[in-house]
XYZ file of C-alpha atoms in Angstrom:
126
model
C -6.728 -98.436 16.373
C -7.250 -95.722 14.187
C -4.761 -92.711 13.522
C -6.206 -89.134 13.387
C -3.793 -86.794 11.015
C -3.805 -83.731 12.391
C -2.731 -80.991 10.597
C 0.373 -78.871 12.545
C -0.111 -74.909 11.998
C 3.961 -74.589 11.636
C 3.574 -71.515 8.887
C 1.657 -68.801 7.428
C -1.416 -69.173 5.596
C -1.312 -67.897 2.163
C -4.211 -64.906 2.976
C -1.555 -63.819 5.564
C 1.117 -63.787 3.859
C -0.617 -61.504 0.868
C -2.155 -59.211 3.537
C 1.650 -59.026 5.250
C 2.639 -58.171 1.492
C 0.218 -55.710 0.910
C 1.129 -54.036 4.120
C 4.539 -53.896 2.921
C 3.868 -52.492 -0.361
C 1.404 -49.666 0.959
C 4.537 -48.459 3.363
C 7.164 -48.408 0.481
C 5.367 -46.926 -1.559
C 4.047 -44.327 1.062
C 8.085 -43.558 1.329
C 8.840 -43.585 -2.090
C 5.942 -40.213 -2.603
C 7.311 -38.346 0.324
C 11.210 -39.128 -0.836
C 9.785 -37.966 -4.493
C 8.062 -35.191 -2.941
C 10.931 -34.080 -0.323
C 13.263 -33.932 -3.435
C 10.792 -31.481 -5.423
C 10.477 -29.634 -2.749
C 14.253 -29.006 -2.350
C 14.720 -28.446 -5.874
C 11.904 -25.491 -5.289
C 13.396 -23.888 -2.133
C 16.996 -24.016 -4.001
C 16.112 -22.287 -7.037
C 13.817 -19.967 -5.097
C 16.971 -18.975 -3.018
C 18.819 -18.916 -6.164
C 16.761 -16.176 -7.442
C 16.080 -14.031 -4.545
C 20.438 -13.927 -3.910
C 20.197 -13.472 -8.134
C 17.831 -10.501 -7.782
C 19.706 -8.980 -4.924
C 23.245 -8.808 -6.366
C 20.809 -6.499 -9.804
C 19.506 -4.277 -6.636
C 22.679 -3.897 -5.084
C 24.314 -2.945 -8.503
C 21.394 -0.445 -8.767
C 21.601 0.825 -5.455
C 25.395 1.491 -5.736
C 24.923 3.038 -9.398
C 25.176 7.187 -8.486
C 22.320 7.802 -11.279
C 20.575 4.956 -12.092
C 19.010 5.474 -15.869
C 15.021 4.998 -16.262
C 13.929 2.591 -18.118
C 13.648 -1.586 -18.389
C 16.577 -3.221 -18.984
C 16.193 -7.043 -19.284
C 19.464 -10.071 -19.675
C 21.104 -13.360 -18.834
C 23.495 -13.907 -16.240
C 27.096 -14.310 -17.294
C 27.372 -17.514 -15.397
C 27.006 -20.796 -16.764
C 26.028 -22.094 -13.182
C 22.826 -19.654 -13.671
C 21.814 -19.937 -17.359
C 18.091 -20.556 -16.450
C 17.348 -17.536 -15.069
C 16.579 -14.365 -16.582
C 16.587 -10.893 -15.049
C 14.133 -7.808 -16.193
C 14.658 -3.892 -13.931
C 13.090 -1.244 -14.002
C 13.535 2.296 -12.686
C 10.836 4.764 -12.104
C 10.625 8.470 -11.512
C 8.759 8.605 -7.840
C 6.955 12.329 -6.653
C 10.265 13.173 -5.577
C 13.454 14.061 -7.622
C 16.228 12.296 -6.349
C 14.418 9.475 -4.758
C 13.607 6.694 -7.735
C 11.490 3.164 -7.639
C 13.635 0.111 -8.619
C 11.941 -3.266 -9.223
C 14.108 -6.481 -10.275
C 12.570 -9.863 -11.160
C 14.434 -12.817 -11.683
C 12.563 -15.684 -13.851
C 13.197 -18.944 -14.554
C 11.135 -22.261 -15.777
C 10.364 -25.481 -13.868
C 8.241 -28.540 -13.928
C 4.937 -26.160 -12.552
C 5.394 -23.133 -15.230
C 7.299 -19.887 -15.461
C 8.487 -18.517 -11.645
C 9.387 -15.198 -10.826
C 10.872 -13.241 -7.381
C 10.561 -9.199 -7.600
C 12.322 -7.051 -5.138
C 11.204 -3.236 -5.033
C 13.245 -0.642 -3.527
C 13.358 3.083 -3.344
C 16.930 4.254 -4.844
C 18.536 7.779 -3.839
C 20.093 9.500 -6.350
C 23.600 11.036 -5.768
């Protein structure tokens, strides 16, 4: 009597496991680009909110100044916390006498080049 081997299927073949691992590596590194991404893109909202709250606290100084000279000023902040940013005003005569246009940009440098937020008000004179 003859024996027939038969082969038992009791694990993977080797194509599926390398398919299973390719699978695998696609998703991780599908979540490794958006975790990359999501962190850039926080780093960009907080220094954008940085320097809109930076370049309101120079209008509000403006604002509350009872003549305002004309002119461009430009500086640094005092605070170590906010050494990359810079901050340029300037004040312009308008058609009227008392009323005067103040612009304030705050700039600072990142990974994508030099970024800038400018707030323009009109400033009554006291």
């Amino acid at each position: 009597m003859k024996r027939k081997w038969q082969r038992q299927a009791d694990g993977f073949t080797l194509l599926e496991v390398m398919v299973a691992l390719a699978i695998i590596s696609f998703a991780l590194l599908t979540y490794l680009h958006t975790q990359n991404l999501s962190i850039a893109l926080h780093n960009e909202s907080a220094n954008m909110t940085t320097a809109t709250l930076l370049a309101k606290s120079r209008m509000v100084a403006l604002e509350s100044n009872q003549a305002p000279e004309q002119g461009e000023r430009e500086g640094t902040f005092e605070d170590a916390q906010y050494a990359a940013f810079r901050w340029k005003e300037r004040v312009e005569p308008t058609l009227f006498e008392v009323v005067l246009e103040a612009h304030v940009e705050v700039t600072w440098d990142d990974n994508r080049g030099r970024r800038s937020v400018e707030l323009i008000s009109l400033v009554v004179q006291r």
